[in-house]
Amino acid sequence: MVYIPPKYKAVYPNAVGSKKVEQVPILIVGAGPVGLALALDLGLRGHRVVILNKEKQLTDGSRAICYAKRPLEILDRLGIGEKMVDKGVSWNIGKVFFQDKLDPVYSFDLLPVKDQKMPGMINLQQYYNEEYNIEALEALGNVELRWGNGLTKLENNEDGVLVDISTDEGDYQMQARWLVACDGSRSITRTLLDIGFEGETFQDNFLIADVKFKRQYPTERHFWFDPVFNPGQSVLLHKQPDDVWRIDFQVGWDIDREEIVKPENVTPRIKAMFGEDVEFEYEWISVYTFNCRQIERFVEGSVLFAGDSAHLVSPFGARGANTGFQDGDNLAWKLDMVMKGVAGEELIASYDEERSLAAEVNILNSTRSTDFITPKSEASTQFRNAVLQLSSNHEFARGFVNSGRLSMPVPYPKSSLNTLDDSVWEGGVEAGENCIDAPLKKNGEAIWLLNSLGWDFKVIIFTDDEGLSADQKQKLMQLAEAEVPVKNIVIGSGGLTDTKGLAAKRYGAVAGDVYLIRPDQYVAARWHGLDLGKVEKAVDKAMGIKRS
Amino acid sequence: MTNFLNTDPNLSDYDDTYQMIIDMHLDLTESESVSTNAKLILALVNHIGDSNVVREAVDIARENTLKWRN
């Protein structure tokens, strides 16, 4: 194996010896991609965070390798997005193959996302994301990563959560105000609290082989339905950095999981695909079964669930880790507000409301992909094959081909945090939808809209040549000085230049229009005109605060 | 605007159209026939381009089949 996960020194806190209950504001269980990103988010907001990780190393293998645009935007806010895009591999050409035809049934070109900072998606080994994140955490003084510290017991109490932690040197206890369980599909936290995790296990297995070839292949994604080298099943091939290729074989239910991952049993499969004389070396081999499951509730007292501990999807569409990052993005600012004492439990409840909806949508999408790839009935197989055959010379059928729908942010159109439009809008971004990026200029220098949104509530106000009026300036100043400060971005005269007119276009905005943006870059409300009372009311609503 | 399925008699050449569908299956194996029916449905569904209309047709088809179950 080429990749050896870094090992970390186990941490033995003083509490192991002293037997004093250690106090911590925020405890995160699990140092996977979701826990690490959430820790970075909260750490950069100034909170003290302790992360527990039972193992003393990162997980082996490349694992989650597709990062979609929205998670990249989140990671960019956290300062590691650019690094990931630089290292990652982008692909635009995809080819779909069916049965014994050597030529693809059709090819498609995912045109690059235009005039947004982040690409539509990149491929990158999970360990790069984790290493970049850990590096960023180590530069902070307020986040502590405790390797070799495993949660064994927990109990909600009046002041938060009391947890028992086990290390090789002994056990200790911690009292956390909040605990976020990012401890994956077999979440010990979820098990200890006995919270339901309903759904289905798919009676199928997938064999992953990450390999390095001697010769170069074009950077394309290939998907085979029912190929001769894996009859009745699917195969997916795509590229990662460092010339590593991910091959994902569907292998069915009735297999010997120990035998199938042995290199001598994988090599014939790869030779059947690429020819007898193909030269390559292995980086990682693994076999997995997948589930589609969702936790009964994301919040239990002072315990919050994020990532795989709260939802599991099929791998098609890369909706696992990508959804987890968005859980963290939704949760971090809410926890921040509650910790600061400016919002209450209603805001935490909205985390469950919004992210349960997102989990449902993701499970629905990934289940549909699975059903297309592995039809569950004779009629379903016939339709699937009809779609693929038609696709070869009829473009209209290609939209039905579902080899995974790439993870997209889920809007919250009915969220209790939204303030609905009180006048007519032509297009733009509605309350409950995430902001779209756009290129801008600040004093002649190119910047991005999302980068200028930052970490807090913001109003975006569009101006014409007149710039801001004295009245608007006065109101914006009041908002910026409120208990929950709402700073502003002026687009147009007197502010940022909308060089290509794309901000106005994407937000359906004319001079005088105002958007209220949540700290997670979702739209909370929008108006034609700046009315202080309306903005203040909408901020309260977006904070889950009801004033009489 | 919501569109609805036209359930009024709407053809001027019933016999020719029916024959066309039957002829579509000439010399096809049973499995090929099933596949061809599916392709016909997919082409028509794309032409209709409105999932609400398709839903109404789907309901008619399924309900009628269930009604004729013994």
Coordinates of C-alpha atoms in Angstrom, one line a residue, chain A residues 186-195 305:
Chain A
R186 CA -21.6 3.3 13.8
S187 CA -21.8 6.3 16.2
I188 CA -21.2 5.2 19.7
T189 CA -22.9 8.4 20.9
R190 CA -26.1 7.5 19.0
T191 CA -25.9 3.9 20.3
L192 CA -25.4 5.1 23.9
L193 CA -28.4 7.4 23.7
D194 CA -30.4 4.7 22.0
I195 CA -31.7 7.0 19.2
F305 CA -25.5 14.8 15.5

